[in-house]
Short mmCIF file of C-alpha atoms in Angstrom, two decimals:
data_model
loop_
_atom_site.label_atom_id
_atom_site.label_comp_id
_atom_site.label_asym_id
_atom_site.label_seq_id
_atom_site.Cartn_x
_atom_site.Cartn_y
_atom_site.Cartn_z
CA UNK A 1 11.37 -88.55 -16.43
CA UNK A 2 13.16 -85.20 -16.34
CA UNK A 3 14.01 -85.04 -19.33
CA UNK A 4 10.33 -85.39 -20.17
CA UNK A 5 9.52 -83.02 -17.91
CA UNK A 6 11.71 -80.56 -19.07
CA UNK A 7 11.03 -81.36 -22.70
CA UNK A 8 7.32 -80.60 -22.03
CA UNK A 9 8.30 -77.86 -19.96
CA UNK A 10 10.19 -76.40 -23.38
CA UNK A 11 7.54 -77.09 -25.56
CA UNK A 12 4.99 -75.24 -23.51
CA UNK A 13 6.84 -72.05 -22.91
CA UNK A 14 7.80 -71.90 -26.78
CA UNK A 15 4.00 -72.57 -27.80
CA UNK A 16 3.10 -69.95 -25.25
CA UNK A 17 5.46 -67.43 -26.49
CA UNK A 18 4.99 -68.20 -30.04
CA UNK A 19 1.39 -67.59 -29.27
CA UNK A 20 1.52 -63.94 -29.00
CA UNK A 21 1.17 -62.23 -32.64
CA UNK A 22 3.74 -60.01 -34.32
CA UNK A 23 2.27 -57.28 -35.61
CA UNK A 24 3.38 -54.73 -37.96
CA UNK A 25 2.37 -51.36 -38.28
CA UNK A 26 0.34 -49.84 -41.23
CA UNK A 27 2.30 -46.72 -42.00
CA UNK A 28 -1.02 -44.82 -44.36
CA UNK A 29 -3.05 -45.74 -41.60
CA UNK A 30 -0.78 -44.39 -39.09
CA UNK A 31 0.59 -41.26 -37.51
CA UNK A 32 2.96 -39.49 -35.26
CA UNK A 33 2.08 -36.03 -34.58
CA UNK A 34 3.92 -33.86 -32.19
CA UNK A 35 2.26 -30.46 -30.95
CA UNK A 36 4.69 -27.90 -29.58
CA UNK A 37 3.85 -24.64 -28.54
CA UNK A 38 5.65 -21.28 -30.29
CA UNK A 39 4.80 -17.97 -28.73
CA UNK A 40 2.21 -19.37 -26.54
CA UNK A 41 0.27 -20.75 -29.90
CA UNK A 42 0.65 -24.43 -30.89
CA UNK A 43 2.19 -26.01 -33.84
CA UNK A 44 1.90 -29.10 -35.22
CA UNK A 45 4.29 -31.41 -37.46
CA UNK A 46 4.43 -35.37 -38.01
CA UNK A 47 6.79 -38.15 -38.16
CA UNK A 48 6.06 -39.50 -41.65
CA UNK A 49 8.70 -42.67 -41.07
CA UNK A 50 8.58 -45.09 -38.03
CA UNK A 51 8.40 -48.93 -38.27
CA UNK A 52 7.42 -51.31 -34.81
CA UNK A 53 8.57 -54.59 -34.05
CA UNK A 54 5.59 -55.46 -32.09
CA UNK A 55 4.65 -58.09 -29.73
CA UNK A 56 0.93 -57.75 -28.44
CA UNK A 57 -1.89 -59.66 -27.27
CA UNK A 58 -4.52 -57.88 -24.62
CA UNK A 59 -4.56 -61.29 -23.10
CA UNK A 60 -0.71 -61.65 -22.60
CA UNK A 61 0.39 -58.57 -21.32
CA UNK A 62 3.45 -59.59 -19.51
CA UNK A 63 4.51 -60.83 -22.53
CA UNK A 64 3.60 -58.12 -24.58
CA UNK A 65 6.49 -55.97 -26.29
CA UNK A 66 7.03 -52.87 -28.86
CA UNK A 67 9.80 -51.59 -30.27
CA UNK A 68 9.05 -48.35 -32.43
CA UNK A 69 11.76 -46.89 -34.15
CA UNK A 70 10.75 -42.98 -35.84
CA UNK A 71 13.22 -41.76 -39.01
CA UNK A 72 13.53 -38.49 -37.43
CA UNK A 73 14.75 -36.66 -40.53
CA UNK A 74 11.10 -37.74 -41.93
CA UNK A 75 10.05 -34.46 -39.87
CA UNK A 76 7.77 -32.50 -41.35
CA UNK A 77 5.20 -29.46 -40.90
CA UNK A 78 2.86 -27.44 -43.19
CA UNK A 79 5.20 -24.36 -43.11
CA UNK A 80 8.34 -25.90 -44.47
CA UNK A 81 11.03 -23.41 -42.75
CA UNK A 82 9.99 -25.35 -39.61
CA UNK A 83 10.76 -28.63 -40.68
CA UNK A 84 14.24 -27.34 -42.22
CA UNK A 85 15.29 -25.65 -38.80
CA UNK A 86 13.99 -28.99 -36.53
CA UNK A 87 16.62 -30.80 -38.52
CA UNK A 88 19.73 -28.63 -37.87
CA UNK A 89 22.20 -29.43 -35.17
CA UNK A 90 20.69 -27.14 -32.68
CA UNK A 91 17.53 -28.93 -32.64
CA UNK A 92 17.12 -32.28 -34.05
CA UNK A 93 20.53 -32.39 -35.41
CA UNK A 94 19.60 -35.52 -37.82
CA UNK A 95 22.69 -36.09 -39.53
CA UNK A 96 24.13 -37.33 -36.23
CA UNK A 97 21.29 -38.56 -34.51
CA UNK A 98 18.40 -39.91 -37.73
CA UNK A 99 16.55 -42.44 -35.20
CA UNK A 100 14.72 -41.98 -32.01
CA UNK A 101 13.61 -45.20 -30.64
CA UNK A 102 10.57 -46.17 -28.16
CA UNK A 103 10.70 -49.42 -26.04
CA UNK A 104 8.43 -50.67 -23.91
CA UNK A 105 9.31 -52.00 -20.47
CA UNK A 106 6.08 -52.92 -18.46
CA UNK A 107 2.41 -52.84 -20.27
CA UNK A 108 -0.63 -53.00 -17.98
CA UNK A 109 -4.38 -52.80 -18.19
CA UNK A 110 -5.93 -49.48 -16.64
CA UNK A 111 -9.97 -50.27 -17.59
CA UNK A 112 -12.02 -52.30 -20.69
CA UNK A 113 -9.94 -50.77 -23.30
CA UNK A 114 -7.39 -48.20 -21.87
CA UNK A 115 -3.40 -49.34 -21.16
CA UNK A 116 -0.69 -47.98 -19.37
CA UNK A 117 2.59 -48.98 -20.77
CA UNK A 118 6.03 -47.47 -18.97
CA UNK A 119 9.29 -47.62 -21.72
CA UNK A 120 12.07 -45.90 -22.99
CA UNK A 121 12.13 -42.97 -24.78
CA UNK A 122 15.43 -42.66 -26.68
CA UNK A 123 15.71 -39.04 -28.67
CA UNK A 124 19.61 -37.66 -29.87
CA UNK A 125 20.99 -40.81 -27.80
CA UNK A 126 19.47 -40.10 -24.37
CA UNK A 127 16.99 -42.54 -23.09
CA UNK A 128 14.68 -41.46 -20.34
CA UNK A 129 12.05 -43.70 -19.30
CA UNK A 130 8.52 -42.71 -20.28
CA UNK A 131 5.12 -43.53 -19.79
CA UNK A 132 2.42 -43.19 -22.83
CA UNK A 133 -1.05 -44.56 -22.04
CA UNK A 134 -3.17 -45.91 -25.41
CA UNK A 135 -6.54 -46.83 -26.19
CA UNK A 136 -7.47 -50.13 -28.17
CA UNK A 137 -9.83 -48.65 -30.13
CA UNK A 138 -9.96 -52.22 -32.21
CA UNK A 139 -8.85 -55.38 -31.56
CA UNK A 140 -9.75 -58.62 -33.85
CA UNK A 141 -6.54 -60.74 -34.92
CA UNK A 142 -5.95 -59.62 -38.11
CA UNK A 143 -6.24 -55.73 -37.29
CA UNK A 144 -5.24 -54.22 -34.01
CA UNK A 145 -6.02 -50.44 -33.83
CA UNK A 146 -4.51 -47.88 -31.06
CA UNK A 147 -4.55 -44.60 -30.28
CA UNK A 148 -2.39 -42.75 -27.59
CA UNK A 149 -0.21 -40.21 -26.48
CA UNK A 150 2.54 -38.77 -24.37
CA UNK A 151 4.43 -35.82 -22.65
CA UNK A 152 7.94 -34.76 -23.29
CA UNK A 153 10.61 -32.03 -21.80
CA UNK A 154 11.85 -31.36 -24.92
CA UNK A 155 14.90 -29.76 -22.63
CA UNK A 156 15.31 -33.42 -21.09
CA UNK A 157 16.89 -34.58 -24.60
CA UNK A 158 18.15 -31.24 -25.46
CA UNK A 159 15.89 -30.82 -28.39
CA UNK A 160 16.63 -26.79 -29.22
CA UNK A 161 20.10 -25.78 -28.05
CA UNK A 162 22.34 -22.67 -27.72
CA UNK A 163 19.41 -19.67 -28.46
CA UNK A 164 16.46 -22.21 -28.14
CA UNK A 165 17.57 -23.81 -24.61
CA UNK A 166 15.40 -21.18 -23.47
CA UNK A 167 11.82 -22.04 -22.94
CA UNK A 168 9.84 -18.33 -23.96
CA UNK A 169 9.21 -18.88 -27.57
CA UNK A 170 9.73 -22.56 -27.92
CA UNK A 171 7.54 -24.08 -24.76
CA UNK A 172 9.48 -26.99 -23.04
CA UNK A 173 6.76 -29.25 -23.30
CA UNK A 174 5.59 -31.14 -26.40
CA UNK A 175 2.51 -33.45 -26.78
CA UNK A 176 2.94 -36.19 -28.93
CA UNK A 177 0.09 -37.77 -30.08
CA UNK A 178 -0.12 -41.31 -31.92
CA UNK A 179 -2.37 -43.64 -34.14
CA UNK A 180 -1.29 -46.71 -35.14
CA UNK A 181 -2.87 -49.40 -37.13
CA UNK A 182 -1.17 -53.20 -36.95
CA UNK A 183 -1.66 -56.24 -38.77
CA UNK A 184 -0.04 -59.53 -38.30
CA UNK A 185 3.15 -60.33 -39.63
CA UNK A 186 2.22 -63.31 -41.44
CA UNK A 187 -0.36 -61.52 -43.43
CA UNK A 188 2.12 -58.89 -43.56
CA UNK A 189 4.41 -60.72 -45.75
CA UNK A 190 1.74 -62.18 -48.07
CA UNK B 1 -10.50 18.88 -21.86
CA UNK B 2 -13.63 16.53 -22.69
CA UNK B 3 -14.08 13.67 -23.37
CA UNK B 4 -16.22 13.52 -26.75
CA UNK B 5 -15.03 15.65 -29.43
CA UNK B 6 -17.21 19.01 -29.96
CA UNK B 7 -17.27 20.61 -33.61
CA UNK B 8 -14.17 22.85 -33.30
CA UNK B 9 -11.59 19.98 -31.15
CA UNK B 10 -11.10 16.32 -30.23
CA UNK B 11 -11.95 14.96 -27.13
CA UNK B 12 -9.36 13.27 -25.05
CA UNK B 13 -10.83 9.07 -26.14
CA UNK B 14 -10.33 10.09 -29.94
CA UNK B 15 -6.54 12.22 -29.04
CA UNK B 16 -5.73 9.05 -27.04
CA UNK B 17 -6.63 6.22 -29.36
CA UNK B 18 -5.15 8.58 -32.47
CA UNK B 19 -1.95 8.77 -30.69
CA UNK B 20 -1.42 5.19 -29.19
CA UNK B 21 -2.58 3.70 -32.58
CA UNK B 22 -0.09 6.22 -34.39
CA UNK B 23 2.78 4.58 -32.05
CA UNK B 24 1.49 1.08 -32.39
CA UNK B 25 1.21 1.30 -36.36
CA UNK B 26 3.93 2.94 -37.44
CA UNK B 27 6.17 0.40 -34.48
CA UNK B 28 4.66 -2.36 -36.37
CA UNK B 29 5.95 -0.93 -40.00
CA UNK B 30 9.39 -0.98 -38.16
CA UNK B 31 9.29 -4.33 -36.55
CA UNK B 32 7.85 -5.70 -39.43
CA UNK B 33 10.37 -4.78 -41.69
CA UNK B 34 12.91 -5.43 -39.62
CA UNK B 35 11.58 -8.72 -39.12
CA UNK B 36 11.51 -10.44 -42.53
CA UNK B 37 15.13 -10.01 -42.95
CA UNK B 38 16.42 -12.08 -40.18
CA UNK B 39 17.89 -15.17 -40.41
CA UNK B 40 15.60 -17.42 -38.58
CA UNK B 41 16.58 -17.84 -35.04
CA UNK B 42 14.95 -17.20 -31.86
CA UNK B 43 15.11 -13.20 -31.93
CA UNK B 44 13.02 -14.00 -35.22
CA UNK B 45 10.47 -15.95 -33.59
CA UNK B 46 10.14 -13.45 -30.52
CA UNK B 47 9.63 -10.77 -32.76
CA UNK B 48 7.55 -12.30 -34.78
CA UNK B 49 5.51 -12.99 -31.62
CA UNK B 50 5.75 -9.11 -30.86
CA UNK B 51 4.53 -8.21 -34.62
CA UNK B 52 1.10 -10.62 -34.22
CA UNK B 53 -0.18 -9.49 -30.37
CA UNK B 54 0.76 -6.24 -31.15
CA UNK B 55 -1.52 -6.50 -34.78
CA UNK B 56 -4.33 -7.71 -33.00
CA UNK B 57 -4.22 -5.53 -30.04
CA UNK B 58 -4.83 -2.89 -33.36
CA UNK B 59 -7.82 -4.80 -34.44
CA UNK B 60 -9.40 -4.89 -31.06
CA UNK B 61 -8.25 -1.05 -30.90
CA UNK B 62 -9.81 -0.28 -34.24
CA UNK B 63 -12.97 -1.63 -33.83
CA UNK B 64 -13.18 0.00 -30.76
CA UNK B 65 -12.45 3.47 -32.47
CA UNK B 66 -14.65 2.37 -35.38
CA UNK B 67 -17.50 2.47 -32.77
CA UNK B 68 -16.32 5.84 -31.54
CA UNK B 69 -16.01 7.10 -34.73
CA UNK B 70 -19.98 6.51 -35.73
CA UNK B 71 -21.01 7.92 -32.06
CA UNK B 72 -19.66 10.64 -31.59
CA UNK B 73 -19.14 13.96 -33.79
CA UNK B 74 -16.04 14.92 -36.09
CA UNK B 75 -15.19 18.24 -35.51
CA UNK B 76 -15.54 19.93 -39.02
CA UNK B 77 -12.98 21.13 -41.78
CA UNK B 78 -11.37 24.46 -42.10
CA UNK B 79 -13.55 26.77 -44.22
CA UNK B 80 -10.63 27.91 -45.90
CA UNK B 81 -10.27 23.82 -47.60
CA UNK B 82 -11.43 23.96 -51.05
CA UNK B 83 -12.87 20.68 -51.91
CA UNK B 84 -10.23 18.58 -53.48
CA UNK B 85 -8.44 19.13 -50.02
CA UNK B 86 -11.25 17.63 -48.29
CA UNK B 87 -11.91 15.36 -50.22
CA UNK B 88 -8.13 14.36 -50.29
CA UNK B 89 -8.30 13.99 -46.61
CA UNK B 90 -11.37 12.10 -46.15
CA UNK B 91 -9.99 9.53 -48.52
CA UNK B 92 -6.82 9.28 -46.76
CA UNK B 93 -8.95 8.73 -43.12
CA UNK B 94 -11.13 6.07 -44.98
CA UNK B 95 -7.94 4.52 -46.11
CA UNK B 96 -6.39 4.80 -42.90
CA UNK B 97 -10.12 2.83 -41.47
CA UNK B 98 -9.05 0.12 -44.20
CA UNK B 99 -5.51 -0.48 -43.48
CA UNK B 100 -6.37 -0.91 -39.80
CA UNK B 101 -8.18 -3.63 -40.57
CA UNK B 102 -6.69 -5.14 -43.33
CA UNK B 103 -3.20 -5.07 -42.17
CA UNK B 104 -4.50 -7.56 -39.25
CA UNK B 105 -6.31 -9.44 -40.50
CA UNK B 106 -4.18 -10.27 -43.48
CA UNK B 107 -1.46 -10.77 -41.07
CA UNK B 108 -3.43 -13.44 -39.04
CA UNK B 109 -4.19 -15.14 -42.09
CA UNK B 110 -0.68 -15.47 -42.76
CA UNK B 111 -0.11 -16.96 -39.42
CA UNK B 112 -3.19 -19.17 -39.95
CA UNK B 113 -1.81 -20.35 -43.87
CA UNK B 114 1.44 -21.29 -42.33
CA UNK B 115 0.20 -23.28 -39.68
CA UNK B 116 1.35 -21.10 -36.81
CA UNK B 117 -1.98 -19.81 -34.45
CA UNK B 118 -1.70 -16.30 -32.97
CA UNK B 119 -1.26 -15.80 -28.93
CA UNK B 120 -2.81 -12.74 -28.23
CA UNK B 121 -0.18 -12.02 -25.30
CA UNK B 122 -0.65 -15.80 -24.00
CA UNK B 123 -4.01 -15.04 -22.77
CA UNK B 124 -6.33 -16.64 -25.77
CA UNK B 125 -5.48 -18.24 -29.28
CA UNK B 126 -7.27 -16.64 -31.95
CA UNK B 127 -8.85 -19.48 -34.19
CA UNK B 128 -7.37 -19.81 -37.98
CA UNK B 129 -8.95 -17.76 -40.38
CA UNK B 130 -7.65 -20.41 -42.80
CA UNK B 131 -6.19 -23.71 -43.15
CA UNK B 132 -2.49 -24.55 -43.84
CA UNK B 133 -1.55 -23.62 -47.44
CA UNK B 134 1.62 -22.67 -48.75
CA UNK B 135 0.51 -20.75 -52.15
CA UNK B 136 -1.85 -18.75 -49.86
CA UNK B 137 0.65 -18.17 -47.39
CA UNK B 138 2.89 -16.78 -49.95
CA UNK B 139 0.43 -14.85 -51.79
CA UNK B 140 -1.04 -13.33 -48.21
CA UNK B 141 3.02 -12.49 -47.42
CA UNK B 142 2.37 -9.98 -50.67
CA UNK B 143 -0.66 -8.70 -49.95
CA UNK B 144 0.23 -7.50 -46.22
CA UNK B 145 3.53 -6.43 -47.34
CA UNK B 146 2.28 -4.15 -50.18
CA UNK B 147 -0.84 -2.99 -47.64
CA UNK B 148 1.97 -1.81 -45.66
CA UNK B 149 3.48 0.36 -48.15
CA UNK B 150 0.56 1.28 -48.66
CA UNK B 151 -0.21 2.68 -45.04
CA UNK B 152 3.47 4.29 -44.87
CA UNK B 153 2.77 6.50 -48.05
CA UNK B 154 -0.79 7.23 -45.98
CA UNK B 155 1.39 7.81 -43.26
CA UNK B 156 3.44 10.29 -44.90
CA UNK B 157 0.36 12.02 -47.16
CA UNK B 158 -1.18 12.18 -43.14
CA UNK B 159 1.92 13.76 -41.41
CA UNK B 160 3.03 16.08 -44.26
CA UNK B 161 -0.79 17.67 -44.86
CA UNK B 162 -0.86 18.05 -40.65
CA UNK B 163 2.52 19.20 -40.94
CA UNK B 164 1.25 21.95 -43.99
CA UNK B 165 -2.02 22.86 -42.16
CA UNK B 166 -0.14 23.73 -38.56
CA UNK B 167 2.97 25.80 -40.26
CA UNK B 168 1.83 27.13 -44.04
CA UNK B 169 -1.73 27.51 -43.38
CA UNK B 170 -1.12 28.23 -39.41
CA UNK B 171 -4.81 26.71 -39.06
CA UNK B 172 -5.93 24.71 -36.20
CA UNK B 173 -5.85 20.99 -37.67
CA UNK B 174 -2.64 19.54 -35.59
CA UNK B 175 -3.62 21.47 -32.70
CA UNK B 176 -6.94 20.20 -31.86
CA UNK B 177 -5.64 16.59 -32.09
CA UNK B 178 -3.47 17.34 -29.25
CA UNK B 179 -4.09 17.25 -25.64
#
């Protein structure tokens, strides 16, 4: 009998899990835009590489999971001089630290379509936990469709060393701003 | 001293915004050329902050003197001035009207073409006069430096004729410009 019981018991939290969707991410239908601010003026550059493992369903939140991972030497901005200096070892420094990573620790429901999700923000190997909020602006199962952003202290990873600790000309906070469009795995791979 | 300028001597709003927009100008032609040389690092990027309030705090400056300039009266040339003279230094004043403008402006587009707003001293961000766009931004790079050699050889033709007027033809020119 307990060995049915804990058979059942298997199969049902297997099912459930396999029940939420993997999703991957759409890369030309997505973004990662960060907006600093330069002599009180902002400026704008993207991400042009990042890949999710994804776990999501609105219905399933406690199960719900990301992973995003961002190719940080894909930096890039309209003025190229920009891009060139983010990479150096006094900013960016991507030759010893090409990945920042984003996982997601807790993911709740704030109203019909608005989520709160508190993570880990990992940028030149320091991990600080952060909290992004994200709109689902669609939502069928073979398309998911958010939009969201978040804060950083750029100084809290010690993005801009040495001349650039300083805060006049390079503000310490940066927006970052995100769209990203999912579709299941399965249909993914076909 | 008065304030508007009578036929024969400036008044003290045209000696004031001649002089502060002499020491604003010719600072920018320093800092500016200073500027493009430097490696970039963060003394680059504050004065590169410097060079773009300080150009628009010339607009706003200009226009203001523009205005001045159609309401109130220029006091008239020497008689002595035969007319290639004054005609030599009413070009030179347009000119100097054009590079005032020009220099901004094509600055800000710069800024605008390399996707980098200007802060006019943190208080407002002026809105891009175009979009990002490296060819432009190259091309605009030209223009305003070659505006600005421009407005130093102005500068020069200005200082020397002053210069000629006060000590060769011991007229009144520099000295009703000054306070």
């Amino acid at each position: 009998m307990r060995i049915l019981f804990s058979l059942i018991f298997l199969w049902v939290t297997t099912t459930a899990w396999a029940q939420i969707p993997t999703w991957k991410i759409v890369p030309d239908q997505s973004n990662i835009i960060f907006t600093a601010t330069q002599n009180n003026a902002p400026i704008s550059g993207k991400f042009n590489t990042f890949a999710g493992e994804i776990h999501f369903d609105a219905n399933q939140l406690n199960e719900s999971k990301a992973h995003i991972m961002v190719d940080i030497s894909s930096i890039n901005t309209s003025y190229q001089a920009i891009a060139d200096t983010l990479k150096t070892a006094d900013w960016f420094d991507v030759k010893n630290f090409p990945k920042a990573e984003f996982k997601t620790n807790k993911i709740a429901k704030l109203n019909s379509n608005k989520y709160q999700v508190d993570g880990s923000l990992t940028i030149l190997n320091k991990s600080k936990p952060q909290s992004l909020s994200f709109e689902l602006v669609e939502n069928t199962k073979d398309k998911v469709k958010i939009q969201g952003n978040f804060s950083i202290k750029r100084t809290d990873f010690g993005i801009g060393k040495g001349e650039w600790s300083g805060t006049d000309e390079v503000a310490d906070e940066v927006k970052v701003n995100f769209t990203f469009v999912l579709i299941p795995v399965a249909l993914a791979l076909s | 001293m008065q304030i508007k300028n009578s036929t024969s001597h400036y008044g003290i709003i045209s000696i004031f915004i001649h002089w502060i927009m002499a020491l604003l100008m010719i600072g920018l032609i320093i800092l500016g050329l200073y500027m493009v040389n430097l490696p970039i690092n963060a003394q680059k990027l504050k004065l590169y902050g410097w060079h773009k309030e300080l150009g628009i705090l010339v607009i706003f400056l200009a226009i203001f003197r523009l205005f001045w300039r159609i309401i109130d009266t220029a006091p008239t040339l020497p008689a002595h001035m035969p007319w290639f003279q004054k005609f030599a230094a009413h070009a030179v004043h347009y000119a100097f009207y054009g590079f005032m403008f020009a220099l901004p402006i094509s600055g800000w587009m710069i800024s605008s073409a390399a996707g980098l707003p200007v802060s006019f001293f943190g208080l407002f961000v002026l809105p891009d006069l175009v979009s990002t766009n490296e060819p432009l931004r190259l091309l605009l790079q030209e223009v305003h430096e070659w505006l600005g050699y421009g407005l130093i050889l102005a500068i020069v033709g200005h200082m020397g004729a002053a210069l000629y007027h006060h000590f060769v033809y011991k007229d009144d020119i520099l000295r009703r410009i000054l306070p």
